[in-house]
Each structure stands twice: as structure tokens, then as C-alpha cells.
CSV table of C-alpha atoms and ligand atoms in Angstrom, one decimal:
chain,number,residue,atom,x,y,z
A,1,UNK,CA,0.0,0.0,0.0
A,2,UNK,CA,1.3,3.2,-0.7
A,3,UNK,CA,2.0,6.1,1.5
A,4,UNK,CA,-0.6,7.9,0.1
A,5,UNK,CA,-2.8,5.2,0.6
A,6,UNK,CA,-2.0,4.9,4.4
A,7,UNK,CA,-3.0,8.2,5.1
A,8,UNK,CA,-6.2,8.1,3.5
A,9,UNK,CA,-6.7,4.8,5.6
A,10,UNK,CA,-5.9,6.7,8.5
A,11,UNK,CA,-8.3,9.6,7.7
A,12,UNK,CA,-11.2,7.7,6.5
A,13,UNK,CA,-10.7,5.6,10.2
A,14,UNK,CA,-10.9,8.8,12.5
A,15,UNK,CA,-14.0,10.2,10.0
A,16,UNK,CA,-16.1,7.0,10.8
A,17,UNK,CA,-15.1,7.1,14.4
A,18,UNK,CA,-17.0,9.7,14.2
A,19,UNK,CA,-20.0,8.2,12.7
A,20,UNK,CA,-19.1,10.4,9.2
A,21,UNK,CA,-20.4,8.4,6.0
A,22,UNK,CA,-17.1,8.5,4.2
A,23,UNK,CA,-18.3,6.6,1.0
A,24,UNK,CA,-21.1,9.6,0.9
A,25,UNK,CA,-18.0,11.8,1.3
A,26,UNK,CA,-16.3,10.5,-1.5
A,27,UNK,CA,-19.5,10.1,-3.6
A,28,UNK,CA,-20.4,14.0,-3.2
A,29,UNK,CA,-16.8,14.8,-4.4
A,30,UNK,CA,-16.6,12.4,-7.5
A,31,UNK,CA,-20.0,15.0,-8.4
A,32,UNK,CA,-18.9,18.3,-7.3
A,33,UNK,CA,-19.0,20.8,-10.3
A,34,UNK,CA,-17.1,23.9,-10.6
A,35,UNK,CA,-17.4,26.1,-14.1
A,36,UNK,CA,-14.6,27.8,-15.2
A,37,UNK,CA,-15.0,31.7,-17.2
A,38,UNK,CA,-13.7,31.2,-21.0
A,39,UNK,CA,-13.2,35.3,-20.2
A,40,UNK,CA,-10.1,33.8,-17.5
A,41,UNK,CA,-8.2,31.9,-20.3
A,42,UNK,CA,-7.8,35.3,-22.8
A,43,UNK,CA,-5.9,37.9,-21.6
A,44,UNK,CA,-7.2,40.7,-19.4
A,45,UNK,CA,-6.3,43.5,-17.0
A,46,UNK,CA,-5.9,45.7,-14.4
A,47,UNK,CA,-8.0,49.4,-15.6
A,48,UNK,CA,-4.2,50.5,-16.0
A,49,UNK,CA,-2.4,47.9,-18.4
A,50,UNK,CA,-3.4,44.4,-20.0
A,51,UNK,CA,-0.2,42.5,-20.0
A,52,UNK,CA,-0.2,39.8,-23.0
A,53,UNK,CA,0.3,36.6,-21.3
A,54,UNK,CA,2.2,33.9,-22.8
A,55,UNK,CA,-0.5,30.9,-24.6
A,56,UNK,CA,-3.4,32.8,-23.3
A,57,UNK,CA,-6.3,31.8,-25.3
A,58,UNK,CA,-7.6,34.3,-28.7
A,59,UNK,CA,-10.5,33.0,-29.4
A,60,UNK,CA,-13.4,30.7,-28.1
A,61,UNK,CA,-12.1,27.6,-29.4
A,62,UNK,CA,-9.2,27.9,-27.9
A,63,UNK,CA,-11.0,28.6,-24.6
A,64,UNK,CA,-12.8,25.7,-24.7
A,65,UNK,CA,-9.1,23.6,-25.4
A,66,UNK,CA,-7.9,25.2,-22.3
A,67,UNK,CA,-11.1,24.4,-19.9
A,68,UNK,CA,-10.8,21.3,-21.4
A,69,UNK,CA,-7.5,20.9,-20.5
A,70,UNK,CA,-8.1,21.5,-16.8
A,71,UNK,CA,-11.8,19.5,-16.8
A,72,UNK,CA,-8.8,16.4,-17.8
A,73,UNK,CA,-6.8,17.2,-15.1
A,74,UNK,CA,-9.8,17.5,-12.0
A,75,UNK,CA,-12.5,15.7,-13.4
A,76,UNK,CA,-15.0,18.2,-11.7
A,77,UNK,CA,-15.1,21.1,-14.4
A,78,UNK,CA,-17.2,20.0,-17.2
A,79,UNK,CA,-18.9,23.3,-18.1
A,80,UNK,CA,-17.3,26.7,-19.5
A,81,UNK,CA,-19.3,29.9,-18.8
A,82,UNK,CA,-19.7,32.3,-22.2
A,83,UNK,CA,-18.9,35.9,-22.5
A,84,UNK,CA,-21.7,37.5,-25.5
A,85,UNK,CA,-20.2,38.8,-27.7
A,86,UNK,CA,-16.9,38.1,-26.8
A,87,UNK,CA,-17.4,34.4,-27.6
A,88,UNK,CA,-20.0,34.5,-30.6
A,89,UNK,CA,-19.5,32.3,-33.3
A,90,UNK,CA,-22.3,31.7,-36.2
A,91,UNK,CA,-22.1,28.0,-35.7
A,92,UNK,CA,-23.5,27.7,-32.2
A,93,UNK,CA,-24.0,23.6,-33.1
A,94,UNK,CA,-20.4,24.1,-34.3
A,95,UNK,CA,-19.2,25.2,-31.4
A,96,UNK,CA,-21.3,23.6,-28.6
A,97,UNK,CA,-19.9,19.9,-30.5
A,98,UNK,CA,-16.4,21.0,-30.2
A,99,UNK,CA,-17.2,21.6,-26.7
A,100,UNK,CA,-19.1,18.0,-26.1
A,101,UNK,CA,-15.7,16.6,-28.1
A,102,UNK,CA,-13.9,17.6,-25.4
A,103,UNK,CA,-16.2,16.4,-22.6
A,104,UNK,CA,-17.6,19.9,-22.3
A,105,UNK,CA,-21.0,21.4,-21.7
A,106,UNK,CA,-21.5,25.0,-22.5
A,107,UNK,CA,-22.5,26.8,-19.1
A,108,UNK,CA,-23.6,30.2,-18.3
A,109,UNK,CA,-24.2,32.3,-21.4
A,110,UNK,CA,-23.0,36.1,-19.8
A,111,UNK,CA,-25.1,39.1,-22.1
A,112,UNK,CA,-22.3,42.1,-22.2
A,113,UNK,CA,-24.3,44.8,-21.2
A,114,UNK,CA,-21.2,47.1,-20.5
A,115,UNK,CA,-18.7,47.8,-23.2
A,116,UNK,CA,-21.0,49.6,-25.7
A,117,UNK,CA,-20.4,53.0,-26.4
A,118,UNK,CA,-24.2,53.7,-25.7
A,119,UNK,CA,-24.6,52.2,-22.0
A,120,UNK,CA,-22.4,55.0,-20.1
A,121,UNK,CA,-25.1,56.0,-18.6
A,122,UNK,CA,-26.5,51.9,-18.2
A,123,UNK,CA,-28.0,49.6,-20.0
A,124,UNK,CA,-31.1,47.6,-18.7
A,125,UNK,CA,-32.0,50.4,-16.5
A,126,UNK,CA,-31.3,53.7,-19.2
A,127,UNK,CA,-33.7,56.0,-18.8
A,128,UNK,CA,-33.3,56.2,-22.6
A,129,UNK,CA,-36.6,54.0,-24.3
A,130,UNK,CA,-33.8,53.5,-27.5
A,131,UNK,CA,-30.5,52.2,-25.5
A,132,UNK,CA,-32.8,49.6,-23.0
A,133,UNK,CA,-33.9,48.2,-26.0
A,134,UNK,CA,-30.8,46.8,-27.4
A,135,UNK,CA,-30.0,45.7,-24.2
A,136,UNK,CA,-33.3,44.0,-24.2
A,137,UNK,CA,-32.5,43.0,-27.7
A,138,UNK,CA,-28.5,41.8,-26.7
A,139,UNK,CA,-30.1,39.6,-23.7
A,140,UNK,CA,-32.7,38.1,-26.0
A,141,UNK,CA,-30.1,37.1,-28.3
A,142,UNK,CA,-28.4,35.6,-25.6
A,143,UNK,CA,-32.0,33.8,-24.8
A,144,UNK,CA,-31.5,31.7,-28.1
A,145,UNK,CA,-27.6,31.6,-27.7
A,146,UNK,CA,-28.7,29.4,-24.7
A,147,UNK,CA,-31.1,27.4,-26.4
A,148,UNK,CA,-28.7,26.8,-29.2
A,149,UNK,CA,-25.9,25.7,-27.2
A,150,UNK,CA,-28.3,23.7,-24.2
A,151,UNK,CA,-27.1,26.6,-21.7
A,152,UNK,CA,-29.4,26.5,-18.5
A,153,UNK,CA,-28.2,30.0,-17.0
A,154,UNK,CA,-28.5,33.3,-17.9
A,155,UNK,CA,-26.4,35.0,-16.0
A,156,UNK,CA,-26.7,38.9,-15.7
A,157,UNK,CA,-24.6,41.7,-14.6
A,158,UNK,CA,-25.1,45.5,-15.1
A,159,UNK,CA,-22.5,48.4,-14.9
A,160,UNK,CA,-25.5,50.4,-14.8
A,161,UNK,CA,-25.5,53.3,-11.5
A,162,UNK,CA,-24.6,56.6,-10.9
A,163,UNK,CA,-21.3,58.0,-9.6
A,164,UNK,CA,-23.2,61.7,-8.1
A,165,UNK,CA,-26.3,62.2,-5.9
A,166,UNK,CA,-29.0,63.7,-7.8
A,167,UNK,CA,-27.2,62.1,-11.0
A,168,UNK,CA,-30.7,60.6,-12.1
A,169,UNK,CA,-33.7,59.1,-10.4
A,170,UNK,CA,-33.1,56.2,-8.5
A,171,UNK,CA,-36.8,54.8,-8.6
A,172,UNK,CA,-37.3,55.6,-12.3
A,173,UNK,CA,-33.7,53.5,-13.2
A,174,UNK,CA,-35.2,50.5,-10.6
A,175,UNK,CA,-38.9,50.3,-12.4
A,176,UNK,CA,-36.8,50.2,-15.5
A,177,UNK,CA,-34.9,48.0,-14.7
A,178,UNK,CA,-37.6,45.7,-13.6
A,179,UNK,CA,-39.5,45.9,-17.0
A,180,UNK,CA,-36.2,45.4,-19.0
A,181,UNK,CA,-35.7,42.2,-16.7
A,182,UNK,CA,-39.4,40.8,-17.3
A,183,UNK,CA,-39.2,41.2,-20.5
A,184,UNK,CA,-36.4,38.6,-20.7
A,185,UNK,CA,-37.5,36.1,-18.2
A,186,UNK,CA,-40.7,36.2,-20.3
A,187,UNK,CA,-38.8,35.0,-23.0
A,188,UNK,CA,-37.0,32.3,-21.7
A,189,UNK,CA,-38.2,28.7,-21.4
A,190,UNK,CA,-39.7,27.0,-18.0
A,191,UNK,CA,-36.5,25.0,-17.2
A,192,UNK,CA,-33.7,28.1,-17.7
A,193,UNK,CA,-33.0,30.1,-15.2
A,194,UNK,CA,-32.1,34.0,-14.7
A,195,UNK,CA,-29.1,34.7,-12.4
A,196,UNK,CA,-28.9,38.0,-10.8
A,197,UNK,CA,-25.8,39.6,-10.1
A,198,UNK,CA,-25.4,42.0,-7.9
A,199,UNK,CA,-22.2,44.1,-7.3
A,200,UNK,CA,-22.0,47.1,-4.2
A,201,UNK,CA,-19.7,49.5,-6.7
A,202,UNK,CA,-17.9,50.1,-9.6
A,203,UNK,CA,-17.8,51.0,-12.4
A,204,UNK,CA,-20.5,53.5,-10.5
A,205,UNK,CA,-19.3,54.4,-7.6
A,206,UNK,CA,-22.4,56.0,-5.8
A,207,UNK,CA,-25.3,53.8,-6.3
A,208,UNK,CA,-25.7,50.8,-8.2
A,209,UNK,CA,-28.9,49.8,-9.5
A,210,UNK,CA,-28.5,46.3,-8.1
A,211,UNK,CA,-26.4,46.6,-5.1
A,212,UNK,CA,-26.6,44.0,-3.1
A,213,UNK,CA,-28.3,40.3,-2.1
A,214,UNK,CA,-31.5,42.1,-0.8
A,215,UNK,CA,-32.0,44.1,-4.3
A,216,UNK,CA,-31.2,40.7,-6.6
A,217,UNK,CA,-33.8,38.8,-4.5
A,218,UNK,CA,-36.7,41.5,-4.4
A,219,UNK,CA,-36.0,41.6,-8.4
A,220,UNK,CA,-36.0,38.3,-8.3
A,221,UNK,CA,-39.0,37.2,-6.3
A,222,UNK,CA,-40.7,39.7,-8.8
A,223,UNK,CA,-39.6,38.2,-11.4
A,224,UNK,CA,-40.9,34.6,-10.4
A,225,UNK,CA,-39.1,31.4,-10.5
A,226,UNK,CA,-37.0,31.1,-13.1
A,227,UNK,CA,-34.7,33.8,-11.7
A,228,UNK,CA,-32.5,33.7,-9.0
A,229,UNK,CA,-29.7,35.4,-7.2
A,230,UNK,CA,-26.0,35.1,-7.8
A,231,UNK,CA,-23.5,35.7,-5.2
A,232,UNK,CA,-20.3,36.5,-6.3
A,233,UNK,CA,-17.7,36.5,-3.3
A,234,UNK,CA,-15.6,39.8,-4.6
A,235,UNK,CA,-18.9,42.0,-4.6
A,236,UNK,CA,-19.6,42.7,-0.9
A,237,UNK,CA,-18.1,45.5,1.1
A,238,UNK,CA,-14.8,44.6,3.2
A,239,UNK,CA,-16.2,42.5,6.8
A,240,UNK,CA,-19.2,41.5,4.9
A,241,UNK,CA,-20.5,37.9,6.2
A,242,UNK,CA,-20.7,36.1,2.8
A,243,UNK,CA,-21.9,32.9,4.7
A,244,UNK,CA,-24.4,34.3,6.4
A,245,UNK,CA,-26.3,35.8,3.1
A,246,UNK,CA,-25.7,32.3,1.1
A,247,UNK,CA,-27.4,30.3,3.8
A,248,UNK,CA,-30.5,33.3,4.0
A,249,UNK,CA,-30.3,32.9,0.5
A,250,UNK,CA,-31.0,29.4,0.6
A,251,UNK,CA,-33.6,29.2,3.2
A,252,UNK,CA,-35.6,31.4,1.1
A,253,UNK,CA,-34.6,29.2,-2.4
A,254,UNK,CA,-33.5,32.3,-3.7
A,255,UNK,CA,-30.1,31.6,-4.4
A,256,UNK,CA,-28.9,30.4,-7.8
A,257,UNK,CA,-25.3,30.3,-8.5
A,258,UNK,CA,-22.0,31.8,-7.3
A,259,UNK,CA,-18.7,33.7,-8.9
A,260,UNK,CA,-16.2,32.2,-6.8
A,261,UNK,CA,-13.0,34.4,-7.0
A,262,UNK,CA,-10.8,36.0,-3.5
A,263,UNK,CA,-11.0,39.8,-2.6
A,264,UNK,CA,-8.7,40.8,-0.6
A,265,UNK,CA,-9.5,44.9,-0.8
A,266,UNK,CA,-12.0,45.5,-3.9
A,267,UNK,CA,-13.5,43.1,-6.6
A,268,UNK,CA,-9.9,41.7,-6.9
A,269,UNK,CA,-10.6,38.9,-8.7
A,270,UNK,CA,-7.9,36.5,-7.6
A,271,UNK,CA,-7.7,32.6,-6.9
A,272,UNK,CA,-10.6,31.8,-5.0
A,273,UNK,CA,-9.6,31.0,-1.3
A,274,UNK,CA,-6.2,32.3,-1.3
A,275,UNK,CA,-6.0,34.5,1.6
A,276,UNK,CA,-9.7,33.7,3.1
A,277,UNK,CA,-10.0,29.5,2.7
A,278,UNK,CA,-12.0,29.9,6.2
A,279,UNK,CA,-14.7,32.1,4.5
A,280,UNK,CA,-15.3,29.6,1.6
A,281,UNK,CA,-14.9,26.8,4.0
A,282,UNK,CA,-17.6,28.4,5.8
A,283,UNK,CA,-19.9,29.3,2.2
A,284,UNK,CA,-19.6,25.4,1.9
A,285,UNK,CA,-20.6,24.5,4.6
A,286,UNK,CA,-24.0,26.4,4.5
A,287,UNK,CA,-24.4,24.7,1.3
A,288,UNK,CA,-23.3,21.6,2.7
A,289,UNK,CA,-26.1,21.6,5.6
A,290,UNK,CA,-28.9,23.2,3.2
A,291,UNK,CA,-28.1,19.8,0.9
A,292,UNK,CA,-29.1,18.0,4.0
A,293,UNK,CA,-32.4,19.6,5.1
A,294,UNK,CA,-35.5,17.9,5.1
A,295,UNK,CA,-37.3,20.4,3.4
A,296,UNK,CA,-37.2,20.0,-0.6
A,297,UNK,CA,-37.4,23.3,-1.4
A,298,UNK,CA,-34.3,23.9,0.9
A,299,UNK,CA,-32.8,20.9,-0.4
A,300,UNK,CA,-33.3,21.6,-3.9
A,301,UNK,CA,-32.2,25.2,-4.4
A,302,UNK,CA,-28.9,23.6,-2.9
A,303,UNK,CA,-28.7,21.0,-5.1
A,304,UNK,CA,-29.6,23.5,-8.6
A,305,UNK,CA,-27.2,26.0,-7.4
A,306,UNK,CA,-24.3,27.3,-10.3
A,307,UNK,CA,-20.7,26.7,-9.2
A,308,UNK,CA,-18.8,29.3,-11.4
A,309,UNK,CA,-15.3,30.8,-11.2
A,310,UNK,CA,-15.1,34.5,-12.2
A,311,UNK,CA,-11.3,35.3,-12.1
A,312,UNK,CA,-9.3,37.8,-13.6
A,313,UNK,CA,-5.9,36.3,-13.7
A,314,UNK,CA,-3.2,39.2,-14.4
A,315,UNK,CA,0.1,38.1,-13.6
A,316,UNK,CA,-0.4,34.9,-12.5
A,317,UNK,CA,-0.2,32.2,-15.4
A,318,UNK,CA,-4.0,31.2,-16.3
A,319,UNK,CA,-3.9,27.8,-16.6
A,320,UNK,CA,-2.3,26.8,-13.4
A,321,UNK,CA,-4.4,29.8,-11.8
A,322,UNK,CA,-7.5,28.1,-13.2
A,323,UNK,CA,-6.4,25.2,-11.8
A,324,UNK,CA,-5.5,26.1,-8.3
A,325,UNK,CA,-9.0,27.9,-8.2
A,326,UNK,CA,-10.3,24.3,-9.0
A,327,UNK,CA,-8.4,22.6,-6.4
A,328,UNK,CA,-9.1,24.9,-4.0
A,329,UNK,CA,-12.8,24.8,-4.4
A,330,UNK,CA,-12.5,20.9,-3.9
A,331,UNK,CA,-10.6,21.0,-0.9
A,332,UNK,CA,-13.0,23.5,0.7
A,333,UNK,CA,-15.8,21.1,0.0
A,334,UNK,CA,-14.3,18.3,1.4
A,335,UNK,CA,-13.6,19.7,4.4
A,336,UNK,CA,-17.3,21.1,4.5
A,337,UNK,CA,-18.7,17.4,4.2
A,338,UNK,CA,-16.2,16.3,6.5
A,339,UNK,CA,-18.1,18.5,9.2
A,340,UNK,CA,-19.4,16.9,12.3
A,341,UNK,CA,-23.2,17.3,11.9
A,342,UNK,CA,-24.5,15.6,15.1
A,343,UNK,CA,-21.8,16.9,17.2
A,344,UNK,CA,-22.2,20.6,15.4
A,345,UNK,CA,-25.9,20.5,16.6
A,346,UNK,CA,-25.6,19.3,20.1
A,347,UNK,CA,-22.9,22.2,20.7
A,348,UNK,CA,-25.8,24.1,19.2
A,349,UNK,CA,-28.9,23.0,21.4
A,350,UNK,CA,-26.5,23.2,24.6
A,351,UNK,CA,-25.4,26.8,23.8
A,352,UNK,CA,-21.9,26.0,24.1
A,353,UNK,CA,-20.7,28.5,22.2
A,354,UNK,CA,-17.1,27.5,21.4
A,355,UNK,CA,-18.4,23.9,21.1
A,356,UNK,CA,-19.9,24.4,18.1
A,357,UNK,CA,-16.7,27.0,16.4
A,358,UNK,CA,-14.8,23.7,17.0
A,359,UNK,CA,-16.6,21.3,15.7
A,360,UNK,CA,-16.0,23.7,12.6
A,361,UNK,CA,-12.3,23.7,13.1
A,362,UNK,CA,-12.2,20.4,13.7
A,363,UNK,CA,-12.8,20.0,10.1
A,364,UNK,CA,-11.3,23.1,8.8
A,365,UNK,CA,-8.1,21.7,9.9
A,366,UNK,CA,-7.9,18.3,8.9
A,367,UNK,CA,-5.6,17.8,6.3
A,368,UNK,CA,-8.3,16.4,3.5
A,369,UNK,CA,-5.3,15.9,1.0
A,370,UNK,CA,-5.0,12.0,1.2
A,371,UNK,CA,-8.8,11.9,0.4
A,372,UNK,CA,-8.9,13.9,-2.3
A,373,UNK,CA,-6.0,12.0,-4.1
A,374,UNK,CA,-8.0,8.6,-3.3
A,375,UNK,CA,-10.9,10.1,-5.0
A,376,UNK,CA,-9.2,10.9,-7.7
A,377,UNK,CA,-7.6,7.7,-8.5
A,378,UNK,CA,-11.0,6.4,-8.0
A,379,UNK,CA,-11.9,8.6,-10.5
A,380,UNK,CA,-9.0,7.0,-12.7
A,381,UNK,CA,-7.6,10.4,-12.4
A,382,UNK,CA,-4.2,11.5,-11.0
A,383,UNK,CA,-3.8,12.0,-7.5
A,384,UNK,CA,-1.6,15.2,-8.0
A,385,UNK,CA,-3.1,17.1,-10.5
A,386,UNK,CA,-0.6,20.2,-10.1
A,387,UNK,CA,2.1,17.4,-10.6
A,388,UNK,CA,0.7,16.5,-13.4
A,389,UNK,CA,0.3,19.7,-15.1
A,390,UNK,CA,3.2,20.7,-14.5
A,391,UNK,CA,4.7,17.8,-16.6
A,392,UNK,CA,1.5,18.2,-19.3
A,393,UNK,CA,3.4,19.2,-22.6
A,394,UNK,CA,-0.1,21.4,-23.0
A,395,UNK,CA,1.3,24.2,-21.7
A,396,UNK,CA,3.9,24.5,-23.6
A,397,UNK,CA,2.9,23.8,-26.7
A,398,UNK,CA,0.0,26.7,-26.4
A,399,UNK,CA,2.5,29.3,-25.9
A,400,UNK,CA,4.1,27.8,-29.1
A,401,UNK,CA,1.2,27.9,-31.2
A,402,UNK,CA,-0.2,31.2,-29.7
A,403,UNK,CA,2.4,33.2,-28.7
A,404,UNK,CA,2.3,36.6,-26.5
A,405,UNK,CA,-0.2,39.1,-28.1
A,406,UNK,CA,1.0,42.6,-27.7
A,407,UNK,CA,-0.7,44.2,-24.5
A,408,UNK,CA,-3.2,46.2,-25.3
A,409,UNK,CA,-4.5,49.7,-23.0
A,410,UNK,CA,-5.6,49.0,-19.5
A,411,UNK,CA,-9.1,47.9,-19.2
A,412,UNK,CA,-11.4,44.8,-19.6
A,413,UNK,CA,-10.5,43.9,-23.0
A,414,UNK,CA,-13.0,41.0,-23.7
A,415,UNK,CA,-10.8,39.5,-26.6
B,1,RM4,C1,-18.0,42.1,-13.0
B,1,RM4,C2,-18.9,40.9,-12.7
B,1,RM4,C3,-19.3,40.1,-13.9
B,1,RM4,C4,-18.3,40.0,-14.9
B,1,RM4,C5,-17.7,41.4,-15.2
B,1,RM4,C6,-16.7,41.5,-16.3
B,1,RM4,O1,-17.4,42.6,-11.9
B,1,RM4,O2,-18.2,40.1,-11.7
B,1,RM4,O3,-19.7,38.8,-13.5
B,1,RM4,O4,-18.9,39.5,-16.1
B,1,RM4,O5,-17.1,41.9,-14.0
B,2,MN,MN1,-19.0,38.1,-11.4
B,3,MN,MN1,-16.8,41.1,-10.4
């Protein structure tokens, strides 16, 4: 038996001391699903310079190579989100068979209601009859685009705010905005779903039109149930308590997916749990515990909810960023399954207060390692996937066949 072996032995022993289920463990992490942004394989940037990485993707097709790449290397991310029209093609079947080629699924399909010249002054919310119909018009596209490529999420962002008080009407923008927002979910079918993102500031930096969680789920309960609210972990001012909103969120079967990425200051964009693996140890574990409830509607928003990376990687290299995102998603998962539920509520029902933090610890500190690597061989997959990428000739060769493209201005540059 190998080393590695041992100390799974060893860990799966203590977890069913405990009376933890570990083949239920392992089971849970053979399905987890993350989605990786085709937008974090191009090249992108800070607002003050895009440096041209080495192999970074140019074009959809290549994006869909690289998420492929890393899908091969975790086994757990077997969708890529889209970026409209950063991604368009005019073979959608074209495109979405590349993708099932490569054991891919098409994921999110993102509208770009942002970079026009027309929506500095917003988009879905303009007070402009002209400009919030082609954004109307771009999301409807998008509509088909998911219908085309068997996409279940729309997933929507606006830029749209003000950066001055008295700038424009704040109630007029929000009615807007709730008629622009409609009129899409109208349009799509029963079984897709409308994801709300929501995003405290910037690129307006004195009110957003859809600020925060409490904003995306009144729109959303409007707006019935085919939308939902997406969390995404960089949008929430510094001290915020992420956890606490996804499991409120889920008691109310509101919430719908999540941009995983780490903030550290601002929406920074960086490897997800990086420099705060407690707070997405603790996001798991609400999600972990809402999987678990006896009531379905509980149970099932946790089970439908969208796993997506939204990363920005600028210096880092992308592929082994993508990756280490991946991983680290995985190993705050298994830690959150590894949690001691009976034990957690006791503490609870005595009021122990510090009972119940370490039963959380407990788990936050084990070294889940050894049982990720047996799940991946049992998934015929290697145990060390960051070994094995780094002796993958894939890298490589993409920086052979793609180059460095010459930075461009600072700025999102969508290409
Ligand atoms: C936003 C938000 C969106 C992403 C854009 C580019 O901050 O996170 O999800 O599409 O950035
Ligand atoms: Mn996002
Ligand atoms: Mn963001």
C-alpha cells in the first residue's frame, strides 16, 4: 500500500469514528462541479495595463481547449461559462460539438451589457426608451444563444449606477430595470434560469442599480421562478458575512449560483480562497447543511445552485491559476462534508458556544489531502493534479502555437 494510501486509511478511520459516512463523502466529491470563465483563459487586466500573457487563449475555441485541458486534469469542471459577444461564433451547433468533443457542456451564457459605447449612462436600466432596447435586444439574443448551445443559466450583470447624488432618479432607473428584466424572463423557457448579479460598486461608484443580495432577490422574487440570485464572493463590502447571506439565501430558495473568486480589498478577482480559505470553507458548509435539510425546497435550491469561477488572472499564469481555483474549491468542499453534523448541533442545542466553532475547526483543519488523491484515482484520475500539469506538454505547446499578443491599454478587454 502506498503512502498515500496509508494516510487516507488513517483519515477515513478517524472520519467513521466519528459516525461520518465517508463513502457519501467520497460520492459527493466524485459529483462536485465547478465552471470555469472562458473570459479567465484570454488575456485581461488591471483598468491601468493588460499584460499579454504567454498561450493565453484568442478566441473561443481555444478557450474551450484550455477548460478542457483543466476538466482532464480535476474531473470536476465539465462546463465553460460564455462571455456574448466576446465568444460568438455563427455555428452555435459548431461550437457547442467542439465543446461536447472535449467532454464539455456549454455553461452560463453572460449578455455584455457594458462595453457599448451607448450604456455610459447603463443599459437595462437607461432612462433612454432607445438604448434599454438593445440591451433588451443583446439579452434576448443571448435567450436563443442558450437554447442553441443547451445553456441552463442566464447570467446577468449591469454596470448600470450613478457616480453623483441627484445624477438621475433612482426609482425611475429601478422600475426600469424591472420591466427590462421581465421582458427577458418572459422569453426564456420553463427549465432556464435568470441569475442575478449584484455588485456594491464600480464601475458606479455611488449607487448601483442592483447593489446588493437584498436588491437581486426582491427583483428576483418579482420576477418569479426562473430567476435567482447570484452571489459573487468579490462583490460585498470589506467584513461583509458572505456565509451568512448564502445560507438566508437558501432558506428562502433564492439563491442560484456563485462567482467564486478571492477579494482581498475591492472586486480583486484573484484565486478563490487564497487568503480567506475559512470564509469559503464556511460558504460550503452552509451549502453543505442546506443539501441536508429535510425540506425540498431547501434541499433543492442547494442542489440546482451554479458553481462558477469569475477570475481575472493578471500576472499569475492562467492555466495553473484556473487550476489552483479548482483545487481549492474541492478542498473547501471536502472539508465542509467532512463536518461533524451531530456533534455541530448538540454544541448548538447546549449553547456551548465555542463547542460548536470547534466542531468547525475540527474540520477546517484536517488535512483532506490524502482523500482527495484517493478520490481521484478512483476517478481513474491523477492524484496530484498540479504534478501533473506541471509535466503536461499542454502548456507549452499553447505558448508555441499562440504566442504573447502585444498588451493592449488598461481595461477589460473582452478578446
Ligand atoms: C463584473 C462581474 C461580472 C463580470 C464582469 C466582467 O465585476 O463580476 O460577473 O462579467 O465583471
Ligand atoms: Mn462576477
Ligand atoms: Mn466582479
Amino acid at each position: 500500500m502506498s503512502t498515500q494510501n496509508k494516510a487516507y486509511e488513517l483519515l477515513a478511520e478517524d472520519l467513521q469514528a466519528k459516525g461520518i459516512d465517508v463513502a457519501a463523502v467520497k460520492a459527493a466529491l466524485e459529483q462536485q462541479h465547478i465552471e470555469t470563465p472562458s473570459w479567465g483563459y484570454g488575456d485581461s487586466g488591471t483598468r491601468f495595463k493588460v499584460f499579454g500573457a504567454p498561450g493565453a487563449a484568442r478566441n473561443v475555441y481555444e478557450k474551450i481547449d484550455d477548460a478542457a485541458f483543466i476538466h482532464q486534469l480535476t474531473g470536476v469542471a465539465p462546463s465553460v461559462a460564455l462571455h456574448i459577444p466576446w465568444d460568438k461564433t455563427d455555428d452555435w451547433d459548431g461550437l457547442s460539438a467542439y465543446a461536447a468533443e472535449r467532454g464539455l457542456k456549454i455553461g452560463a451564457i453572460n449578455p455584455n451589457l457594458f462595453q457599448d459605447n451607448v450604456y455610459k449612462f447603463g443599459s437595462l436600466a437607461h432612462t433612454d426608451d432607445a438604448i434599454r432596447r438593445k440591451a433588451v435586444e443583446h439579452s434576448l439574443e443571448c435567450v436563443e444563444i442558450m437554447v442553441k448551445t443547451g445553456s441552463r443559466d442566464l447570467s446577468v450583470w449591469l454596470a448600470d449606477g450613478t457616480n453623483y447624488a441627484g445624477q438621475d432618479n433612482i426609482r425611475t432607473r429601478k422600475r426600469l430595470l424591472e420591466e427590462s428584466l421581465s421582458e427577458i424572463v418572459a422569453a426564456m423557457p420553463d427549465d432556464r434560469r435568470m441569475l442575478i448579479e449584484y455588485k456594491f460598486f464600480e464601475p458606479a461608484f455611488y449607487h448601483t442599480d442592483l447593489a446588493d443580495w437584498g436588491m437581486a432577490a426582491s427583483m428576483a422574487r418579482k420576477l418569479g421562478p426562473k430567476a435567482k440570485v447570484l452571489v459573487d464572493t468579490g462583490h460585498h463590502a470589506p467584513g461583509t458575512n458572505v456565509e451568512h447571506i448564502v445560507a438566508f439565501l437558501l432558506d428562502e430558495g433564492l439563491l442560484g449560483g456563485f462567482h467564486f473568486n478571492n477579494r482581498k480589498y475591492a472586486d480583486d478577482d484573484l484565486i478563490v480562497g487564497t487568503s480567506n480559505p475559512f470564509e469559503l470553507f464556511l460558504i460550503y458548509n452552509e451549502l453543505v447543511s442546506a443539501a441536508q435539510e429535510t425540506d425540498p425546497r431547501v434541499a433543492d435550491c442547494a442542489a440546482n445552485v451554479a458553481y462558477m469561477i469569475d477570475q481575472s488572472h493578471n500576472v499569475e499564469p492562467k492555466l495553473e491559476a484556473m487550476l489552483q481555483s479548482v483545487l481549492n474549491c474541492q478542498s473547501a468542499y471536502a472539508k465542509a462534508l467532512i463536518v461533524d453534523r451531530a456533534a455541530l448541533a448538540e454544541k448548538q442545542a447546549e449553547h456551548d458556544v465555542l463547542g460548536g466553532y470547534r466542531v468547525l475547526t475540527d474540520a477546517f483543519e484536517t488535512d483532506v489531502r490524502p482523500l482527495l488523491a484517493q478520490v481521484r484515482l478512483d476517478m481513474g484520475l491523477s492524484p496530484d493534479p498540479l504534478a501533473t500539469f506541471n509535466d503536461s506538454p499542454y502548456p507549452g505547446q499553447v505558448v508555441q502555437e499562440r504566442g504573447v499578443a502585444d498588451g493592449s491599454g488598461g481595461g477589460y478587454p473582452g478578446a
